[in-house]
mmCIF file of C-alpha atoms in Angstrom:
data_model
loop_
_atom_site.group_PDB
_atom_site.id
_atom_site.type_symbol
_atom_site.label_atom_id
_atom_site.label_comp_id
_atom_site.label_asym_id
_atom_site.label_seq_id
_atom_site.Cartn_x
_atom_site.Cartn_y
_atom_site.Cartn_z
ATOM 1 C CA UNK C 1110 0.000 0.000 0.000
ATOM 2 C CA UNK C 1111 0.796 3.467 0.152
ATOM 3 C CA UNK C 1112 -0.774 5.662 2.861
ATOM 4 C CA UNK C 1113 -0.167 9.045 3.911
ATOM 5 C CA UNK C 1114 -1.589 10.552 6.998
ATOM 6 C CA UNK C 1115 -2.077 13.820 8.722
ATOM 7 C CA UNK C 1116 -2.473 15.378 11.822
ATOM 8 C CA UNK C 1117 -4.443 17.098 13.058
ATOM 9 C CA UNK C 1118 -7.424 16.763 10.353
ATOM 10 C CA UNK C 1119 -9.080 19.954 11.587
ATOM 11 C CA UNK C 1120 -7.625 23.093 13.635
ATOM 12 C CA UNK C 1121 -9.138 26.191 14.971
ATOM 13 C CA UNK C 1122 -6.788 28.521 16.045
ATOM 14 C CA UNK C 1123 -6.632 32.709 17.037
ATOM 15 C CA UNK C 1124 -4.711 34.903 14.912
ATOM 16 C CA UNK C 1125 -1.308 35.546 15.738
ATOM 17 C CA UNK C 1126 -0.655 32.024 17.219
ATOM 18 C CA UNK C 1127 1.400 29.519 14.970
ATOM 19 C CA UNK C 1128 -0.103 26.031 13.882
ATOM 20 C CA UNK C 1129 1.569 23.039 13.219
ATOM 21 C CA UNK C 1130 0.932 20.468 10.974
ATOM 22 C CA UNK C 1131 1.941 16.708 10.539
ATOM 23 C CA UNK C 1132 2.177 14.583 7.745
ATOM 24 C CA UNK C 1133 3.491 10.804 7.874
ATOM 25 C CA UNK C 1134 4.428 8.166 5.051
ATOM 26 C CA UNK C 1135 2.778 5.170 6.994
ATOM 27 C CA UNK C 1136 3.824 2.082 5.003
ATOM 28 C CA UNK C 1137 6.826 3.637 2.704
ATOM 29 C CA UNK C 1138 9.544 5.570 2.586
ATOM 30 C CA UNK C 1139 9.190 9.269 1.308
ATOM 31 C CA UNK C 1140 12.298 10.833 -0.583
ATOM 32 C CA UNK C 1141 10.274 13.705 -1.293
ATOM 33 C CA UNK C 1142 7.050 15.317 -0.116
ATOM 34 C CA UNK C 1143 4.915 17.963 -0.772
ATOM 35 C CA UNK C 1144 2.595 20.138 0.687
ATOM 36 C CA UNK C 1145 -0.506 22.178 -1.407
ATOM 37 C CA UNK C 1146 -2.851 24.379 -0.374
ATOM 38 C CA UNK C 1147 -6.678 24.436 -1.791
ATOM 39 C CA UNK C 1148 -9.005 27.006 -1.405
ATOM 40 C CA UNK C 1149 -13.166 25.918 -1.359
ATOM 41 C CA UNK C 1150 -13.973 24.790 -4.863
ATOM 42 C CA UNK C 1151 -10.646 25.555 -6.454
ATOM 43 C CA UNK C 1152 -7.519 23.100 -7.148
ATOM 44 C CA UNK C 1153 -4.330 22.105 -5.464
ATOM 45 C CA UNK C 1154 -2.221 25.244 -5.069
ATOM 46 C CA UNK C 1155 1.641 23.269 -4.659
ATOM 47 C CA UNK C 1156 3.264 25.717 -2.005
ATOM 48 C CA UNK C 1157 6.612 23.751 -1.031
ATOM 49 C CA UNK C 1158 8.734 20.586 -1.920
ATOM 50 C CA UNK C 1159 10.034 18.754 0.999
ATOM 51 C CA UNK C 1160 13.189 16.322 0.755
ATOM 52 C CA UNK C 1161 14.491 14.803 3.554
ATOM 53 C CA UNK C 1162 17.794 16.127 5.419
ATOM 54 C CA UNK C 1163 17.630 19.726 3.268
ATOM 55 C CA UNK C 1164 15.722 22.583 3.038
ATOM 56 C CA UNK C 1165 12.361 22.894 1.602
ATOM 57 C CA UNK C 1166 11.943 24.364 -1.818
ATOM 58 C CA UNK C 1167 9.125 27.315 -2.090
ATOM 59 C CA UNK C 1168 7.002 27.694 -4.865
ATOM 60 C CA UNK C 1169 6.892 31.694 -6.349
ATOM 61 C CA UNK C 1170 4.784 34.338 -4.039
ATOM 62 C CA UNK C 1171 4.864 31.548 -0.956
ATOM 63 C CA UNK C 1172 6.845 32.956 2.158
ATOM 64 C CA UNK C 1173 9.072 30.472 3.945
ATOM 65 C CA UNK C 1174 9.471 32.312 6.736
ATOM 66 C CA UNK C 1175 5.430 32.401 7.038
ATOM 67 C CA UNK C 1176 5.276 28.443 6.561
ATOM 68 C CA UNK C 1177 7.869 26.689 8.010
ATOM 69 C CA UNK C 1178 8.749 23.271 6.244
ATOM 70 C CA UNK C 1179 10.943 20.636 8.448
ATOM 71 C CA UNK C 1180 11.145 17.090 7.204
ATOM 72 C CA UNK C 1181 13.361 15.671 10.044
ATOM 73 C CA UNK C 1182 12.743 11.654 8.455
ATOM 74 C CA UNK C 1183 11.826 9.624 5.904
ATOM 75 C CA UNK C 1184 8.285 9.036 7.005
ATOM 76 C CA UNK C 1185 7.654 12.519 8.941
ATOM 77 C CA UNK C 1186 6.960 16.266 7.007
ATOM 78 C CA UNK C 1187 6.019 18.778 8.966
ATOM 79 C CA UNK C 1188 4.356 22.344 8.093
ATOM 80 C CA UNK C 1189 4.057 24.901 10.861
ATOM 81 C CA UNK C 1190 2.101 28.284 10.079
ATOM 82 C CA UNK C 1191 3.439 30.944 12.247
ATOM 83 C CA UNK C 1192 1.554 33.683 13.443
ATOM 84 C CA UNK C 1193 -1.291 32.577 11.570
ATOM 85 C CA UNK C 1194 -3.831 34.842 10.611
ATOM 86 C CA UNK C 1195 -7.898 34.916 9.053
ATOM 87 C CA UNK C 1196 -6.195 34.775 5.407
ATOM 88 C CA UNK C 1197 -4.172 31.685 6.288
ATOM 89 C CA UNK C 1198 -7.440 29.866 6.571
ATOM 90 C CA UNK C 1199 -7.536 26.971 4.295
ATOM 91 C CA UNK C 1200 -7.369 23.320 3.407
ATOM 92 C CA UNK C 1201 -4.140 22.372 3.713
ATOM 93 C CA UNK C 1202 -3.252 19.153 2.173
ATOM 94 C CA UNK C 1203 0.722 16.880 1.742
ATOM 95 C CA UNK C 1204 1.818 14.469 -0.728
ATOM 96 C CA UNK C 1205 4.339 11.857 -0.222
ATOM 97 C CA UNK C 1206 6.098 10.019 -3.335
ATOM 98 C CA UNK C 1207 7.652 7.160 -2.987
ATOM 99 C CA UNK C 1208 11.109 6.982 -4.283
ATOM 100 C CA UNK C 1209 12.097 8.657 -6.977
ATOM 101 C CA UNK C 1210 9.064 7.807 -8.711
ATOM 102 C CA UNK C 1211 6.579 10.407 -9.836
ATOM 103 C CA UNK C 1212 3.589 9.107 -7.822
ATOM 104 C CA UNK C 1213 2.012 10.824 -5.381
ATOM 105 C CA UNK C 1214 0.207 9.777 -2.715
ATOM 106 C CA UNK C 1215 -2.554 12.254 -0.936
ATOM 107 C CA UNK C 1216 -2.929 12.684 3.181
ATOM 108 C CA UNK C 1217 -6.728 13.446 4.344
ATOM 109 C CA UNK C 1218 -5.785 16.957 4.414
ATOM 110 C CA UNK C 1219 -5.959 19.315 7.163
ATOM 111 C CA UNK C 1220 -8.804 22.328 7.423
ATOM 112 C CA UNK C 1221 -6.878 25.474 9.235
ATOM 113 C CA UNK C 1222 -9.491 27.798 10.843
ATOM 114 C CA UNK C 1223 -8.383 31.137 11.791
ATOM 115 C CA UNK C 1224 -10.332 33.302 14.269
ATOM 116 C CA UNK G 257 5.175 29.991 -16.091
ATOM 117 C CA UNK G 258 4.041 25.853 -16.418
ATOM 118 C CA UNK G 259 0.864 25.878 -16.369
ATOM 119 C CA UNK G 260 -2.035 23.272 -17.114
ATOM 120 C CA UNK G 261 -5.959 24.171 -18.522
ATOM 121 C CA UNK G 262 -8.516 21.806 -17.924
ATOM 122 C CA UNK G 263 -11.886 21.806 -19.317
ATOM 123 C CA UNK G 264 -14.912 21.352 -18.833
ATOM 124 C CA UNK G 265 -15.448 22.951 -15.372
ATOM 125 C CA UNK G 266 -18.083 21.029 -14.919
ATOM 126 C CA UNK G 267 -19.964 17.874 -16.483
ATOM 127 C CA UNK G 268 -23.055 16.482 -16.141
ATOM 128 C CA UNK G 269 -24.065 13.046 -17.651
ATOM 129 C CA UNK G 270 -26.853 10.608 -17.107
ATOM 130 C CA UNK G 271 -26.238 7.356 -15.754
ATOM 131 C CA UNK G 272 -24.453 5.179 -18.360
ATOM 132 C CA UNK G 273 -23.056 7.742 -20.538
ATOM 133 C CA UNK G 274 -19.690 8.833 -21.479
ATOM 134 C CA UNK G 275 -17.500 11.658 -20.163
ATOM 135 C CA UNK G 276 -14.271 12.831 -21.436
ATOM 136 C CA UNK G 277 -12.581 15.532 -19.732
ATOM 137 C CA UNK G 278 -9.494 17.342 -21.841
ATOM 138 C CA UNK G 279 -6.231 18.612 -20.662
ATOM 139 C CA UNK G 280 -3.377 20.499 -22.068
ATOM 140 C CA UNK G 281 0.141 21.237 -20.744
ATOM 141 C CA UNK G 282 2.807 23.833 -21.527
ATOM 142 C CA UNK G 283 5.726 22.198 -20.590
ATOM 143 C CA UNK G 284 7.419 20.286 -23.370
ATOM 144 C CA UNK G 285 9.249 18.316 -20.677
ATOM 145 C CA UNK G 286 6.281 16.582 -18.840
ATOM 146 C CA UNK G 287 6.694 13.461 -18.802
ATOM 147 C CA UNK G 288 3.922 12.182 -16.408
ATOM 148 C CA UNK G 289 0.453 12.824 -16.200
ATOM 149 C CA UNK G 290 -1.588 11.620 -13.466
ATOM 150 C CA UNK G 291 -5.711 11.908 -12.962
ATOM 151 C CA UNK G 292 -7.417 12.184 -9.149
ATOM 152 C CA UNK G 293 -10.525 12.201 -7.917
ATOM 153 C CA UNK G 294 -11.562 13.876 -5.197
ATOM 154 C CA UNK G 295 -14.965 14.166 -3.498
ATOM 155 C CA UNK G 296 -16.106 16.620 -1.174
ATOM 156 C CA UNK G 297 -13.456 17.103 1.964
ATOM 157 C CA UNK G 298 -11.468 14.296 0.942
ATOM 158 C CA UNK G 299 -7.989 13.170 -0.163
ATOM 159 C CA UNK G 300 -7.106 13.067 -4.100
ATOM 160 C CA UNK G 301 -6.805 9.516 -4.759
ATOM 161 C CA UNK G 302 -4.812 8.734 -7.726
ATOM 162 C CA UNK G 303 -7.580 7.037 -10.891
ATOM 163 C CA UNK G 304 -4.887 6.212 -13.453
ATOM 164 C CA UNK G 305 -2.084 8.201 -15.122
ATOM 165 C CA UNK G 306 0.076 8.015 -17.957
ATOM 166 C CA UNK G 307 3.456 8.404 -18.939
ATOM 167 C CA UNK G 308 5.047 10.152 -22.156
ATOM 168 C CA UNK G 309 6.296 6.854 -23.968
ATOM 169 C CA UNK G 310 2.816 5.530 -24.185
ATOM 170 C CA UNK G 311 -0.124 7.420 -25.870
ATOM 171 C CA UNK G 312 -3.205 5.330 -24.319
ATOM 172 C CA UNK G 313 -3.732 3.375 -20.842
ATOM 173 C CA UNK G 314 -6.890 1.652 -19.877
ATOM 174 C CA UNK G 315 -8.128 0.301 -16.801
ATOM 175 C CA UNK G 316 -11.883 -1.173 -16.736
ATOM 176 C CA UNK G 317 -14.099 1.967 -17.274
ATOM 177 C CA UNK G 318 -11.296 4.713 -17.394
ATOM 178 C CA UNK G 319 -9.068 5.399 -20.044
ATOM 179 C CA UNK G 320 -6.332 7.893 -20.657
ATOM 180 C CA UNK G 321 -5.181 9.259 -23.794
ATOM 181 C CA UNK G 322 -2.136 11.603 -24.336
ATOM 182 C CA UNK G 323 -0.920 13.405 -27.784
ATOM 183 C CA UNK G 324 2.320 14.940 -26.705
ATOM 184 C CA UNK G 325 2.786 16.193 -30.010
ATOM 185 C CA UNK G 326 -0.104 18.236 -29.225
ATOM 186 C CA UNK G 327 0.262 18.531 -25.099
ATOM 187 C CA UNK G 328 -2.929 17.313 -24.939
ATOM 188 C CA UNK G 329 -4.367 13.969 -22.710
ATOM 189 C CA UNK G 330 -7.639 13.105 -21.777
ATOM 190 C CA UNK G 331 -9.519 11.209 -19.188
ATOM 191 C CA UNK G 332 -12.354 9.418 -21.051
ATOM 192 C CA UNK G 333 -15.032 7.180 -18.298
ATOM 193 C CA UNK G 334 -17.643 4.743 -19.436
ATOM 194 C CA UNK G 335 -20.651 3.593 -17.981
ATOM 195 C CA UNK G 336 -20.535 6.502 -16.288
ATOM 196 C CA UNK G 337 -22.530 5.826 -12.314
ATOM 197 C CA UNK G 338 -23.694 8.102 -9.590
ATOM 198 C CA UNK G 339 -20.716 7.202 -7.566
ATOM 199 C CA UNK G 340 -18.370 9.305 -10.197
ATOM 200 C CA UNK G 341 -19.621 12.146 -9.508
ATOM 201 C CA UNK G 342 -16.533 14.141 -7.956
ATOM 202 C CA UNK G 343 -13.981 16.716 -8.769
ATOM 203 C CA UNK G 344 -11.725 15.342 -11.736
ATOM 204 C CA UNK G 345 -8.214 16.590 -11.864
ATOM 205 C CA UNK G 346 -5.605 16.158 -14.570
ATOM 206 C CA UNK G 347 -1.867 16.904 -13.543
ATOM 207 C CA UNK G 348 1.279 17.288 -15.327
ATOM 208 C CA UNK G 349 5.299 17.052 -14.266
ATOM 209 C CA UNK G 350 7.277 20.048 -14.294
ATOM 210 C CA UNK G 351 10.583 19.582 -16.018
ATOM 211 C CA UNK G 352 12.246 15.829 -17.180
ATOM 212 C CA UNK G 353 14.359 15.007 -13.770
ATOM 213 C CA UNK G 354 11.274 16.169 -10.989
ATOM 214 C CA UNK G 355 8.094 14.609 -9.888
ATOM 215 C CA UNK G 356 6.876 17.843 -9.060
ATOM 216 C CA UNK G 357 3.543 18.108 -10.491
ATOM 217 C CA UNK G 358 1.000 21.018 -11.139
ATOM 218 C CA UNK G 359 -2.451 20.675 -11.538
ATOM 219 C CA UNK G 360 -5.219 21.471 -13.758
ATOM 220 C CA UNK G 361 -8.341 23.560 -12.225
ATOM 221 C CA UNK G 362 -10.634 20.691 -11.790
ATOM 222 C CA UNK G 363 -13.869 19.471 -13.405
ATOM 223 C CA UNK G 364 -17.019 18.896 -11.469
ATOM 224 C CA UNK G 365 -18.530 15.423 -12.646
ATOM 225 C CA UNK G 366 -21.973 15.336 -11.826
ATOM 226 C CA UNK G 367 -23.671 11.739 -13.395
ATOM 227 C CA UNK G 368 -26.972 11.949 -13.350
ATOM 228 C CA UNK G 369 -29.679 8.907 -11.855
#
């Protein structure tokens, strides 16, 4: 199999504080993953690529500094928003690929609620 | 910038019909192209996909064509039933050497009882 999860799948938070945001390779081995955001009724929006050991890789007009990309493992990706605010809110979702194949493999997603 | 157009934004069949979905890519590099489904609030689960050294893949009711002379690829469904209806993306790799992909804006499946 291939299964991704994430945790938590739903967080409410007040602005200003900083969420974060798990995502584990339960069954395999993740070289690379990736985390997307998706507004309601839109598509994925890819914000960062994740390898293991180095530094995340931001897509154009996304602020590392804002979202904070660690993947400390092979199995473990983590995405912390800092000082979140009502703009942040969104569906937050990570990928996982196995290898260096091009397959990717969804978590559940996690909805990020901003007061 | 790479980008990906999908279309129609939305679909609706009746029960046992067709639907074919188009897609078409700017980057002369792709060399995978993946299809997800993904119904309200859930995950994108991977349907089929495709890979630049063959132009059609079939698996029961879904099929997959791609013209890369064209950039083009399409998700074709048969028999369509109620339990298709979800969002329908297509997906493209950026570049030759990555497995980054970017995705198309979606199309809303709705099949019809």
């Amino acid at each position: 199999g291939a299964v991704v999860s994430q945790h938590p799948s739903w967080v409410i938070c007040k602005s200003g504080t900083s969420v974060k945001i798990e995502c584990r390779s339960l069954d395999f081995q993740a070289t690379t993953m990736f985390w997307y955001r998706q507004f309601p009724k839109q598509s994925l929006m890819l914000m960062a690529t994740s390898n293991e050991g180095s530094k995340a890789t931001y897509e154009q007009g996304v602020e590392k500094d804002k979202f904070l990309i660690n993947h400390a493992s092979l199995t473990l990706s983590t995405l912390t928003v800092t000082s979140a605010h009502p703009e942040d809110s969104s569906f937050y979702i990570c990928s996982a690929g196995k290898g260096y194949t091009d397959t990717q493999y969804f978590g559940p997603g996690t909805r990020l609620t901003v007061l | 910038g790479e980008n990906v157009e999908q279309h129609p934004s939305t679909l609706s069949v009746q029960e046992g019909d067709s639907a074919v979905i188009k897609c078409t890519y700017s980057d002369s590099a792709s060399n995978y192209f993946p299809w997800y489904k993904q119904e309200l609030g859930k995950r994108p689960q991977l349907i089929i996909d495709i890979r630049s050294n063959v132009g059609e893949k079939k698996d029961q009711r879904i099929a997959v064509t791609l013209n890369k002379t064209a950039k083009h690829f399409s998700l074709h469904i048969t028999e369509t039933q109620p339990e298709d209806s979800a969002v329908y993306f297509c997906a493209a790799s950026i570049g030759g050497a990555t497995n980054k992909l970017i995705f198309g804006t979606g199309t809303l499946l709705a099949v019809q009882p």
